[in-house]
Amino acid sequence: MSDEVVADTHYDVLQKAKTWGFKIHDFIRRCKGVDAVKQYLDEWSAKRNDLPFAIDGAVIKANNIALQEQMGYTAKSPRWAVAFKYKAEAACTKLVSVEFSVGRTGVVTPVANLEPVQLAGTTVKRASLHNADIISQLDVRIGDSVYVEKGGEIIPKITGVELSLRPSNSEPFEFSQSCPECGTPLQRNEGEAAWFCPNDMKCPPQIKGKIEHFISRKAMNIDSLGEGKVELLYDKELVRDVADLYSLKAEQLLGLEKTMTDEATGKTRIVRLQEKSVENILKGIESSKAVPFEKVLFALGIRHVGETLAAKIARHVESIDALMKMTAEELVQIGDVGIIIAESIVTWSQSSMHMQLVERLKQAGLQFEVKKQALQSEKLNGLTFVISGAFSSPERRNELKKIVEANGGKVASSVSAKTNYLLAGENMGPAKRQAAEKLGVKIIDENEFLSMIG
Ligand SMILES: [Zn+2]
């Protein structure tokens, strides 16, 4: 980066950048006057559908750099560049039926089935209807001719109804009263537009969603169960909750298979469990038993308890038993826990199904307490170490840190007058060495360090 002027015009700057290897597309044009700009935009209004990528507009810029500087900036954007947006393309077609789909969090989304129509270069058969409020605002009815628009989203949306084409016998559309997956009456929270299925422990997509969350990388990190395997285990009735994972046996898994269809593309693939993947699944489940309490707490998927908050709560309460006994008043004493989160935790804890689940997971051997590292010795009491340079592996540096702490010592990140020892690996930076020498800090290698505690 430099402030050096490489050209007098924006166009030439871009061409220069291209010679340096930056990807600059070939559709830029220098236009003289407003009419030329209009012509360019009109031209691309049709041609943009042939591009291998989607665009929703174009940016018009002043080309002369001196002029750009003269025009300057507002608080938010340059005055010498203006974005032009094409009107979203719309098509009119018939609404055949509405399906309700249940997401992993229980939210029910209405999806419209349409008579196939061409829109922005693709055939559209399905469109989103968002939620009950939008349906009633638009007064969309089965059999209506509706306008469909394609915005930035993958699935197009219905934006209006052509009332002149409405069949005389049409009736107002009624949103589903019950969950299409499990039949439970739907609920809606005050002030929220979305209806949801409250049967979170028994509703199939919600169960699968919970298990997917449980095994995810930031939770229990059982990645051998990714890519459709949860779906497979659910379909074969082997898992109905996360605790079921811990009683899976190799002979139940071996040879299971299922053809999966990708919702977006319609492509199919076969998931089949062979010896190696069964081995990996069981290994992954087994090692998840060592995952620390804070991650287990996050994995349980208590509403509003995200990764960072779970860690904070875990450190504060130190065990699931303590947490499940706490009142909302006690919970809000923990930093970052507001009343909504506190109530969500209390509601979760008071459910007998959750109590049983935790009990079964405890039986399985999961970590439900913060593990305190027992002090191995006090040989390094009062001593401060700085660890620097490369060791046999990146993990080794971490291990050394733990050894220092387990023997009563402290590890600091930089050398200061308070440092007692600089534990040096290979290729330690010269600055650290100089600092240590200047302050009279003793420099030791790994073997010397180990002999201090050995
Ligand atoms: Zn349901």
PDB file of C-alpha atoms in Angstrom, residues 86-380:
ATOM      1  CA  TYR A  86     -32.226  -2.613 -11.060  1.00  0.00           C
ATOM      2  CA  LYS A  87     -35.830  -3.130 -10.103  1.00  0.00           C
ATOM      3  CA  ALA A  88     -36.161  -6.701  -8.852  1.00  0.00           C
ATOM      4  CA  GLU A  89     -37.569  -8.814 -11.639  1.00  0.00           C
ATOM      5  CA  ALA A  90     -41.106  -9.927 -11.093  1.00  0.00           C
ATOM      6  CA  ALA A  91     -43.315 -12.538 -12.703  1.00  0.00           C
ATOM      7  CA  CYS A  92     -46.998 -13.269 -12.317  1.00  0.00           C
ATOM      8  CA  THR A  93     -48.153 -16.837 -11.765  1.00  0.00           C
ATOM      9  CA  LYS A  94     -50.765 -18.912  -9.995  1.00  0.00           C
ATOM     10  CA  LEU A  95     -50.550 -19.935  -6.346  1.00  0.00           C
ATOM     11  CA  VAL A  96     -51.367 -23.652  -6.341  1.00  0.00           C
ATOM     12  CA  SER A  97     -50.972 -24.536  -2.674  1.00  0.00           C
ATOM     13  CA  VAL A  98     -49.185 -23.587   0.529  1.00  0.00           C
ATOM     14  CA  GLU A  99     -47.014 -25.964   2.542  1.00  0.00           C
ATOM     15  CA  PHE A 100     -45.835 -25.380   6.062  1.00  0.00           C
ATOM     16  CA  SER A 101     -42.299 -26.340   6.884  1.00  0.00           C
ATOM     17  CA  VAL A 102     -40.880 -26.614  10.388  1.00  0.00           C
ATOM     18  CA  GLY A 103     -37.358 -25.394  10.983  1.00  0.00           C
ATOM     19  CA  ARG A 104     -34.841 -26.720  13.461  1.00  0.00           C
ATOM     20  CA  THR A 105     -35.892 -24.149  16.044  1.00  0.00           C
ATOM     21  CA  GLY A 106     -39.580 -24.995  15.632  1.00  0.00           C
ATOM     22  CA  VAL A 107     -40.505 -21.910  13.602  1.00  0.00           C
ATOM     23  CA  VAL A 108     -43.151 -22.712  11.010  1.00  0.00           C
ATOM     24  CA  THR A 109     -42.619 -21.105   7.595  1.00  0.00           C
ATOM     25  CA  PRO A 110     -45.269 -21.041   4.872  1.00  0.00           C
ATOM     26  CA  VAL A 111     -43.914 -21.973   1.452  1.00  0.00           C
ATOM     27  CA  ALA A 112     -45.939 -21.366  -1.706  1.00  0.00           C
ATOM     28  CA  ASN A 113     -46.155 -23.915  -4.515  1.00  0.00           C
ATOM     29  CA  LEU A 114     -46.565 -22.057  -7.791  1.00  0.00           C
ATOM     30  CA  GLU A 115     -47.363 -22.855 -11.360  1.00  0.00           C
ATOM     31  CA  PRO A 116     -43.834 -22.914 -12.841  1.00  0.00           C
ATOM     32  CA  VAL A 117     -42.809 -19.529 -14.220  1.00  0.00           C
ATOM     33  CA  GLN A 118     -39.627 -18.105 -15.763  1.00  0.00           C
ATOM     34  CA  LEU A 119     -37.953 -15.488 -13.579  1.00  0.00           C
ATOM     35  CA  ALA A 120     -34.483 -13.993 -13.969  1.00  0.00           C
ATOM     36  CA  GLY A 121     -33.288 -16.909 -16.037  1.00  0.00           C
ATOM     37  CA  THR A 122     -34.597 -19.704 -13.806  1.00  0.00           C
ATOM     38  CA  THR A 123     -37.834 -21.631 -13.460  1.00  0.00           C
ATOM     39  CA  VAL A 124     -39.554 -20.759 -10.205  1.00  0.00           C
ATOM     40  CA  LYS A 125     -41.904 -23.281  -8.587  1.00  0.00           C
ATOM     41  CA  ARG A 126     -41.680 -22.331  -4.935  1.00  0.00           C
ATOM     42  CA  ALA A 127     -41.687 -19.023  -3.124  1.00  0.00           C
ATOM     43  CA  SER A 128     -41.530 -17.833   0.450  1.00  0.00           C
ATOM     44  CA  LEU A 129     -44.561 -16.332   2.128  1.00  0.00           C
ATOM     45  CA  HIS A 130     -42.560 -15.338   5.230  1.00  0.00           C
ATOM     46  CA  ASN A 131     -45.167 -15.483   7.986  1.00  0.00           C
ATOM     47  CA  ALA A 132     -48.824 -15.230   8.903  1.00  0.00           C
ATOM     48  CA  ASP A 133     -48.785 -11.421   9.142  1.00  0.00           C
ATOM     49  CA  ILE A 134     -47.498 -11.000   5.610  1.00  0.00           C
ATOM     50  CA  ILE A 135     -50.036 -13.496   4.290  1.00  0.00           C
ATOM     51  CA  SER A 136     -52.892 -11.543   5.830  1.00  0.00           C
ATOM     52  CA  GLN A 137     -51.428  -8.178   4.791  1.00  0.00           C
ATOM     53  CA  LEU A 138     -51.239  -9.345   1.191  1.00  0.00           C
ATOM     54  CA  ASP A 139     -54.520 -11.267   1.529  1.00  0.00           C
ATOM     55  CA  VAL A 140     -52.992 -14.065  -0.521  1.00  0.00           C
ATOM     56  CA  ARG A 141     -55.438 -16.861  -1.382  1.00  0.00           C
ATOM     57  CA  ILE A 142     -55.074 -20.265  -2.991  1.00  0.00           C
ATOM     58  CA  GLY A 143     -55.821 -19.899  -6.724  1.00  0.00           C
ATOM     59  CA  ASP A 144     -54.718 -16.246  -6.808  1.00  0.00           C
ATOM     60  CA  SER A 145     -52.404 -14.891  -9.469  1.00  0.00           C
ATOM     61  CA  VAL A 146     -49.452 -13.598  -7.497  1.00  0.00           C
ATOM     62  CA  TYR A 147     -46.361 -11.526  -8.229  1.00  0.00           C
ATOM     63  CA  VAL A 148     -43.083 -13.235  -7.478  1.00  0.00           C
ATOM     64  CA  GLU A 149     -39.815 -11.340  -7.092  1.00  0.00           C
ATOM     65  CA  LYS A 150     -36.283 -12.514  -6.875  1.00  0.00           C
ATOM     66  CA  GLY A 151     -34.192 -10.424  -4.538  1.00  0.00           C
ATOM     67  CA  GLY A 152     -30.827 -11.425  -3.132  1.00  0.00           C
ATOM     68  CA  GLU A 153     -32.309 -14.577  -1.592  1.00  0.00           C
ATOM     69  CA  ILE A 154     -32.165 -18.045  -3.087  1.00  0.00           C
ATOM     70  CA  ILE A 155     -35.883 -18.595  -2.691  1.00  0.00           C
ATOM     71  CA  PRO A 156     -38.041 -15.914  -4.370  1.00  0.00           C
ATOM     72  CA  LYS A 157     -40.815 -14.185  -2.487  1.00  0.00           C
ATOM     73  CA  ILE A 158     -44.434 -13.315  -3.183  1.00  0.00           C
ATOM     74  CA  THR A 159     -44.860  -9.551  -3.172  1.00  0.00           C
ATOM     75  CA  GLY A 160     -48.419  -8.984  -4.287  1.00  0.00           C
ATOM     76  CA  VAL A 161     -51.707 -10.299  -5.651  1.00  0.00           C
ATOM     77  CA  GLU A 162     -53.327  -9.462  -8.995  1.00  0.00           C
ATOM     78  CA  LEU A 163     -56.827  -8.905  -7.641  1.00  0.00           C
ATOM     79  CA  SER A 164     -58.387  -8.536 -11.101  1.00  0.00           C
ATOM     80  CA  LEU A 165     -57.613 -12.210 -11.723  1.00  0.00           C
ATOM     81  CA  ARG A 166     -58.958 -13.518  -8.402  1.00  0.00           C
ATOM     82  CA  PRO A 167     -61.467 -16.399  -8.792  1.00  0.00           C
ATOM     83  CA  SER A 168     -64.910 -15.399  -7.516  1.00  0.00           C
ATOM     84  CA  ASN A 169     -65.143 -18.360  -5.150  1.00  0.00           C
ATOM     85  CA  SER A 170     -61.788 -17.805  -3.385  1.00  0.00           C
ATOM     86  CA  GLU A 171     -61.633 -17.807   0.380  1.00  0.00           C
ATOM     87  CA  PRO A 172     -59.243 -16.082   2.776  1.00  0.00           C
ATOM     88  CA  PHE A 173     -56.219 -18.192   3.534  1.00  0.00           C
ATOM     89  CA  GLU A 174     -55.908 -19.670   6.974  1.00  0.00           C
ATOM     90  CA  PHE A 175     -52.556 -20.265   8.586  1.00  0.00           C
ATOM     91  CA  SER A 176     -52.022 -23.761   9.930  1.00  0.00           C
ATOM     92  CA  GLN A 177     -53.222 -24.174  13.519  1.00  0.00           C
ATOM     93  CA  SER A 178     -51.067 -27.177  14.246  1.00  0.00           C
ATOM     94  CA  CYS A 179     -47.546 -28.395  13.523  1.00  0.00           C
ATOM     95  CA  PRO A 180     -47.412 -30.206  10.156  1.00  0.00           C
ATOM     96  CA  GLU A 181     -44.734 -32.526  11.558  1.00  0.00           C
ATOM     97  CA  CYS A 182     -46.161 -33.535  14.930  1.00  0.00           C
ATOM     98  CA  GLY A 183     -49.685 -32.096  15.147  1.00  0.00           C
ATOM     99  CA  THR A 184     -49.043 -29.966  18.235  1.00  0.00           C
ATOM    100  CA  PRO A 185     -51.077 -26.711  18.298  1.00  0.00           C
ATOM    101  CA  LEU A 186     -48.836 -23.848  17.208  1.00  0.00           C
ATOM    102  CA  GLN A 187     -47.976 -20.941  19.489  1.00  0.00           C
ATOM    103  CA  ARG A 188     -46.858 -17.419  18.920  1.00  0.00           C
ATOM    104  CA  ASN A 189     -45.001 -15.134  21.323  1.00  0.00           C
ATOM    105  CA  GLU A 190     -46.410 -11.702  21.923  1.00  0.00           C
ATOM    106  CA  GLY A 191     -44.994  -9.169  19.504  1.00  0.00           C
ATOM    107  CA  GLU A 192     -43.504 -11.822  17.220  1.00  0.00           C
ATOM    108  CA  ALA A 193     -44.738 -12.645  13.742  1.00  0.00           C
ATOM    109  CA  ALA A 194     -43.615 -16.265  13.670  1.00  0.00           C
ATOM    110  CA  TRP A 195     -45.716 -19.221  14.776  1.00  0.00           C
ATOM    111  CA  PHE A 196     -43.759 -22.066  16.287  1.00  0.00           C
ATOM    112  CA  CYS A 197     -44.256 -25.629  17.420  1.00  0.00           C
ATOM    113  CA  PRO A 198     -43.708 -25.766  21.204  1.00  0.00           C
ATOM    114  CA  ASN A 199     -43.137 -29.539  21.210  1.00  0.00           C
ATOM    115  CA  ASP A 200     -39.361 -29.127  21.154  1.00  0.00           C
ATOM    116  CA  MET A 201     -38.534 -32.530  22.665  1.00  0.00           C
ATOM    117  CA  LYS A 202     -40.671 -34.648  20.330  1.00  0.00           C
ATOM    118  CA  CYS A 203     -41.109 -32.753  17.054  1.00  0.00           C
ATOM    119  CA  PRO A 204     -38.899 -34.499  14.432  1.00  0.00           C
ATOM    120  CA  PRO A 205     -37.144 -31.512  12.787  1.00  0.00           C
ATOM    121  CA  GLN A 206     -36.561 -29.998  16.208  1.00  0.00           C
ATOM    122  CA  ILE A 207     -35.083 -33.214  17.599  1.00  0.00           C
ATOM    123  CA  LYS A 208     -32.753 -33.453  14.615  1.00  0.00           C
ATOM    124  CA  GLY A 209     -31.883 -29.774  15.030  1.00  0.00           C
ATOM    125  CA  LYS A 210     -30.947 -30.311  18.674  1.00  0.00           C
ATOM    126  CA  ILE A 211     -28.756 -33.281  17.841  1.00  0.00           C
ATOM    127  CA  GLU A 212     -27.064 -31.368  14.995  1.00  0.00           C
ATOM    128  CA  HIS A 213     -26.342 -28.546  17.418  1.00  0.00           C
ATOM    129  CA  PHE A 214     -25.088 -30.960  20.083  1.00  0.00           C
ATOM    130  CA  ILE A 215     -22.528 -32.595  17.778  1.00  0.00           C
ATOM    131  CA  SER A 216     -21.413 -29.322  16.159  1.00  0.00           C
ATOM    132  CA  ARG A 217     -17.793 -28.240  16.261  1.00  0.00           C
ATOM    133  CA  LYS A 218     -18.181 -25.572  18.938  1.00  0.00           C
ATOM    134  CA  ALA A 219     -20.249 -27.891  21.113  1.00  0.00           C
ATOM    135  CA  MET A 220     -19.362 -31.602  21.498  1.00  0.00           C
ATOM    136  CA  ASN A 221     -17.375 -31.600  18.253  1.00  0.00           C
ATOM    137  CA  ILE A 222     -18.405 -35.045  16.989  1.00  0.00           C
ATOM    138  CA  ASP A 223     -17.714 -34.280  13.340  1.00  0.00           C
ATOM    139  CA  SER A 224     -17.872 -37.937  12.308  1.00  0.00           C
ATOM    140  CA  LEU A 225     -21.661 -37.584  12.726  1.00  0.00           C
ATOM    141  CA  GLY A 226     -21.897 -34.710  10.241  1.00  0.00           C
ATOM    142  CA  GLU A 227     -23.200 -34.639   6.678  1.00  0.00           C
ATOM    143  CA  GLY A 228     -26.552 -36.317   7.025  1.00  0.00           C
ATOM    144  CA  LYS A 229     -25.643 -39.029   9.521  1.00  0.00           C
ATOM    145  CA  VAL A 230     -27.902 -37.574  12.221  1.00  0.00           C
ATOM    146  CA  GLU A 231     -30.760 -37.717   9.724  1.00  0.00           C
ATOM    147  CA  LEU A 232     -29.894 -41.339   8.995  1.00  0.00           C
ATOM    148  CA  LEU A 233     -29.776 -42.335  12.679  1.00  0.00           C
ATOM    149  CA  TYR A 234     -33.047 -40.535  13.306  1.00  0.00           C
ATOM    150  CA  ASP A 235     -34.793 -42.235  10.388  1.00  0.00           C
ATOM    151  CA  LYS A 236     -33.620 -45.655  11.561  1.00  0.00           C
ATOM    152  CA  GLU A 237     -35.087 -44.829  14.985  1.00  0.00           C
ATOM    153  CA  LEU A 238     -31.723 -45.190  16.686  1.00  0.00           C
ATOM    154  CA  VAL A 239     -31.696 -41.724  18.221  1.00  0.00           C
ATOM    155  CA  ARG A 240     -34.529 -39.673  19.649  1.00  0.00           C
ATOM    156  CA  ASP A 241     -32.405 -37.383  21.813  1.00  0.00           C
ATOM    157  CA  VAL A 242     -28.735 -36.614  22.359  1.00  0.00           C
ATOM    158  CA  ALA A 243     -28.384 -39.143  25.179  1.00  0.00           C
ATOM    159  CA  ASP A 244     -29.260 -41.951  22.746  1.00  0.00           C
ATOM    160  CA  LEU A 245     -25.952 -41.303  20.966  1.00  0.00           C
ATOM    161  CA  TYR A 246     -24.092 -42.742  23.943  1.00  0.00           C
ATOM    162  CA  SER A 247     -25.731 -46.155  23.737  1.00  0.00           C
ATOM    163  CA  LEU A 248     -25.107 -46.695  20.010  1.00  0.00           C
ATOM    164  CA  LYS A 249     -23.380 -49.978  19.155  1.00  0.00           C
ATOM    165  CA  ALA A 250     -21.290 -50.830  16.110  1.00  0.00           C
ATOM    166  CA  GLU A 251     -23.621 -53.640  15.045  1.00  0.00           C
ATOM    167  CA  GLN A 252     -26.596 -51.245  14.982  1.00  0.00           C
ATOM    168  CA  LEU A 253     -24.758 -48.850  12.690  1.00  0.00           C
ATOM    169  CA  LEU A 254     -22.913 -51.083  10.268  1.00  0.00           C
ATOM    170  CA  GLY A 255     -24.491 -51.120   6.813  1.00  0.00           C
ATOM    171  CA  LEU A 256     -27.129 -48.449   7.439  1.00  0.00           C
ATOM    172  CA  GLU A 257     -27.860 -46.319   4.395  1.00  0.00           C
ATOM    173  CA  LYS A 258     -30.133 -43.574   3.208  1.00  0.00           C
ATOM    174  CA  THR A 259     -30.557 -41.576   0.032  1.00  0.00           C
ATOM    175  CA  MET A 260     -30.384 -37.884   0.834  1.00  0.00           C
ATOM    176  CA  THR A 261     -31.866 -35.167  -1.353  1.00  0.00           C
ATOM    177  CA  ASP A 262     -30.401 -31.703  -1.295  1.00  0.00           C
ATOM    178  CA  GLU A 263     -33.352 -29.317  -0.817  1.00  0.00           C
ATOM    179  CA  ALA A 264     -31.867 -26.509  -2.864  1.00  0.00           C
ATOM    180  CA  THR A 265     -30.473 -28.427  -5.834  1.00  0.00           C
ATOM    181  CA  GLY A 266     -32.623 -31.566  -5.791  1.00  0.00           C
ATOM    182  CA  LYS A 267     -29.473 -33.683  -6.192  1.00  0.00           C
ATOM    183  CA  THR A 268     -29.363 -37.013  -4.407  1.00  0.00           C
ATOM    184  CA  ARG A 269     -26.512 -38.804  -2.693  1.00  0.00           C
ATOM    185  CA  ILE A 270     -26.288 -41.982  -0.660  1.00  0.00           C
ATOM    186  CA  VAL A 271     -25.061 -41.954   2.925  1.00  0.00           C
ATOM    187  CA  ARG A 272     -23.830 -45.429   3.854  1.00  0.00           C
ATOM    188  CA  LEU A 273     -22.162 -46.484   7.083  1.00  0.00           C
ATOM    189  CA  GLN A 274     -19.230 -48.765   6.491  1.00  0.00           C
ATOM    190  CA  GLU A 275     -16.755 -50.153   8.982  1.00  0.00           C
ATOM    191  CA  LYS A 276     -14.432 -47.157   8.917  1.00  0.00           C
ATOM    192  CA  SER A 277     -17.168 -44.560   9.394  1.00  0.00           C
ATOM    193  CA  VAL A 278     -18.819 -46.605  12.163  1.00  0.00           C
ATOM    194  CA  GLU A 279     -15.463 -46.748  13.913  1.00  0.00           C
ATOM    195  CA  ASN A 280     -15.034 -42.980  13.541  1.00  0.00           C
ATOM    196  CA  ILE A 281     -18.537 -42.259  14.800  1.00  0.00           C
ATOM    197  CA  LEU A 282     -18.082 -44.356  17.932  1.00  0.00           C
ATOM    198  CA  LYS A 283     -14.625 -42.899  18.510  1.00  0.00           C
ATOM    199  CA  GLY A 284     -16.016 -39.360  18.165  1.00  0.00           C
ATOM    200  CA  ILE A 285     -18.831 -40.082  20.598  1.00  0.00           C
ATOM    201  CA  GLU A 286     -16.400 -41.640  23.065  1.00  0.00           C
ATOM    202  CA  SER A 287     -13.979 -38.720  23.024  1.00  0.00           C
ATOM    203  CA  SER A 288     -16.838 -36.237  23.471  1.00  0.00           C
ATOM    204  CA  LYS A 289     -17.075 -37.544  27.041  1.00  0.00           C
ATOM    205  CA  ALA A 290     -13.937 -35.543  27.807  1.00  0.00           C
ATOM    206  CA  VAL A 291     -15.348 -32.290  26.391  1.00  0.00           C
ATOM    207  CA  PRO A 292     -15.308 -29.712  29.222  1.00  0.00           C
ATOM    208  CA  PHE A 293     -18.476 -28.656  31.051  1.00  0.00           C
ATOM    209  CA  GLU A 294     -18.677 -25.224  29.408  1.00  0.00           C
ATOM    210  CA  LYS A 295     -19.019 -26.824  25.968  1.00  0.00           C
ATOM    211  CA  VAL A 296     -21.468 -29.421  27.270  1.00  0.00           C
ATOM    212  CA  LEU A 297     -23.589 -26.594  28.650  1.00  0.00           C
ATOM    213  CA  PHE A 298     -23.563 -24.879  25.251  1.00  0.00           C
ATOM    214  CA  ALA A 299     -24.318 -28.205  23.533  1.00  0.00           C
ATOM    215  CA  LEU A 300     -27.520 -28.650  25.567  1.00  0.00           C
ATOM    216  CA  GLY A 301     -28.987 -25.853  23.463  1.00  0.00           C
ATOM    217  CA  ILE A 302     -30.746 -23.866  26.177  1.00  0.00           C
ATOM    218  CA  ARG A 303     -32.503 -20.981  24.442  1.00  0.00           C
ATOM    219  CA  HIS A 304     -30.423 -17.758  24.513  1.00  0.00           C
ATOM    220  CA  VAL A 305     -27.355 -19.524  25.961  1.00  0.00           C
ATOM    221  CA  GLY A 306     -24.715 -19.161  23.263  1.00  0.00           C
ATOM    222  CA  GLU A 307     -21.140 -20.340  23.258  1.00  0.00           C
ATOM    223  CA  THR A 308     -19.555 -17.410  25.091  1.00  0.00           C
ATOM    224  CA  LEU A 309     -22.286 -17.109  27.679  1.00  0.00           C
ATOM    225  CA  ALA A 310     -22.242 -20.857  28.354  1.00  0.00           C
ATOM    226  CA  ALA A 311     -18.534 -20.621  29.161  1.00  0.00           C
ATOM    227  CA  LYS A 312     -19.115 -17.705  31.486  1.00  0.00           C
ATOM    228  CA  ILE A 313     -21.995 -19.402  33.290  1.00  0.00           C
ATOM    229  CA  ALA A 314     -20.053 -22.662  33.567  1.00  0.00           C
ATOM    230  CA  ARG A 315     -17.112 -20.936  35.227  1.00  0.00           C
ATOM    231  CA  HIS A 316     -19.459 -19.178  37.612  1.00  0.00           C
ATOM    232  CA  VAL A 317     -21.715 -22.057  38.663  1.00  0.00           C
ATOM    233  CA  GLU A 318     -19.103 -24.822  38.307  1.00  0.00           C
ATOM    234  CA  SER A 319     -21.666 -27.625  37.904  1.00  0.00           C
ATOM    235  CA  ILE A 320     -24.962 -28.428  36.203  1.00  0.00           C
ATOM    236  CA  ASP A 321     -26.487 -29.394  39.552  1.00  0.00           C
ATOM    237  CA  ALA A 322     -25.796 -25.939  40.952  1.00  0.00           C
ATOM    238  CA  LEU A 323     -27.124 -24.292  37.795  1.00  0.00           C
ATOM    239  CA  MET A 324     -30.362 -26.257  37.752  1.00  0.00           C
ATOM    240  CA  LYS A 325     -31.153 -25.229  41.327  1.00  0.00           C
ATOM    241  CA  MET A 326     -30.680 -21.512  40.726  1.00  0.00           C
ATOM    242  CA  THR A 327     -33.500 -18.985  40.651  1.00  0.00           C
ATOM    243  CA  ALA A 328     -33.764 -16.251  38.038  1.00  0.00           C
ATOM    244  CA  GLU A 329     -32.764 -13.703  40.713  1.00  0.00           C
ATOM    245  CA  GLU A 330     -29.581 -15.635  41.415  1.00  0.00           C
ATOM    246  CA  LEU A 331     -28.822 -16.129  37.735  1.00  0.00           C
ATOM    247  CA  VAL A 332     -28.936 -12.426  36.883  1.00  0.00           C
ATOM    248  CA  GLN A 333     -26.082 -11.919  39.355  1.00  0.00           C
ATOM    249  CA  ILE A 334     -23.827 -13.551  36.763  1.00  0.00           C
ATOM    250  CA  GLY A 335     -22.501 -10.883  34.405  1.00  0.00           C
ATOM    251  CA  ASP A 336     -24.181 -10.791  30.963  1.00  0.00           C
ATOM    252  CA  VAL A 337     -27.179 -12.824  32.141  1.00  0.00           C
ATOM    253  CA  GLY A 338     -30.300 -10.705  31.732  1.00  0.00           C
ATOM    254  CA  ILE A 339     -33.766 -11.574  32.940  1.00  0.00           C
ATOM    255  CA  ILE A 340     -34.885 -13.178  29.653  1.00  0.00           C
ATOM    256  CA  ILE A 341     -31.867 -15.477  29.642  1.00  0.00           C
ATOM    257  CA  ALA A 342     -32.288 -16.232  33.350  1.00  0.00           C
ATOM    258  CA  GLU A 343     -35.930 -17.178  32.857  1.00  0.00           C
ATOM    259  CA  SER A 344     -35.060 -19.301  29.858  1.00  0.00           C
ATOM    260  CA  ILE A 345     -32.529 -21.235  31.978  1.00  0.00           C
ATOM    261  CA  VAL A 346     -35.002 -21.673  34.847  1.00  0.00           C
ATOM    262  CA  THR A 347     -37.749 -22.916  32.503  1.00  0.00           C
ATOM    263  CA  TRP A 348     -35.300 -25.328  30.926  1.00  0.00           C
ATOM    264  CA  SER A 349     -34.074 -26.615  34.298  1.00  0.00           C
ATOM    265  CA  GLN A 350     -37.563 -27.199  35.650  1.00  0.00           C
ATOM    266  CA  SER A 351     -38.619 -29.471  32.805  1.00  0.00           C
ATOM    267  CA  SER A 352     -38.634 -33.077  33.969  1.00  0.00           C
ATOM    268  CA  MET A 353     -37.613 -34.165  30.471  1.00  0.00           C
ATOM    269  CA  HIS A 354     -34.469 -32.055  30.711  1.00  0.00           C
ATOM    270  CA  MET A 355     -33.724 -33.384  34.194  1.00  0.00           C
ATOM    271  CA  GLN A 356     -33.926 -36.938  32.876  1.00  0.00           C
ATOM    272  CA  LEU A 357     -31.800 -36.052  29.875  1.00  0.00           C
ATOM    273  CA  VAL A 358     -29.060 -34.580  32.065  1.00  0.00           C
ATOM    274  CA  GLU A 359     -29.235 -37.640  34.317  1.00  0.00           C
ATOM    275  CA  ARG A 360     -28.747 -39.984  31.353  1.00  0.00           C
ATOM    276  CA  LEU A 361     -25.877 -37.885  30.002  1.00  0.00           C
ATOM    277  CA  LYS A 362     -24.232 -37.995  33.426  1.00  0.00           C
ATOM    278  CA  GLN A 363     -24.573 -41.783  33.410  1.00  0.00           C
ATOM    279  CA  ALA A 364     -22.915 -41.774  29.994  1.00  0.00           C
ATOM    280  CA  GLY A 365     -19.928 -40.015  31.543  1.00  0.00           C
ATOM    281  CA  LEU A 366     -20.149 -36.459  30.203  1.00  0.00           C
ATOM    282  CA  GLN A 367     -18.520 -33.585  32.059  1.00  0.00           C
ATOM    283  CA  PHE A 368     -21.059 -31.730  34.160  1.00  0.00           C
ATOM    284  CA  GLU A 369     -18.599 -30.028  36.477  1.00  0.00           C
ATOM    285  CA  VAL A 370     -15.709 -27.643  35.972  1.00  0.00           C
ATOM    286  CA  LYS A 371     -12.560 -29.684  36.339  1.00  0.00           C
ATOM    287  CA  LYS A 372     -10.169 -28.062  38.742  1.00  0.00           C
ATOM    288  CA  GLN A 373      -6.589 -28.780  38.005  1.00  0.00           C
ATOM    289  CA  ALA A 374      -5.050 -30.335  41.075  1.00  0.00           C
ATOM    290  CA  LEU A 375      -1.713 -28.891  42.057  1.00  0.00           C
ATOM    291  CA  GLN A 376       0.979 -31.492  41.444  1.00  0.00           C
ATOM    292  CA  SER A 377       3.603 -29.741  43.540  1.00  0.00           C
ATOM    293  CA  GLU A 378       4.523 -26.350  44.903  1.00  0.00           C
ATOM    294  CA  LYS A 379       8.007 -26.430  43.474  1.00  0.00           C
ATOM    295  CA  LEU A 380       7.414 -23.377  41.266  1.00  0.00           C
TER     296      LEU A 380
END
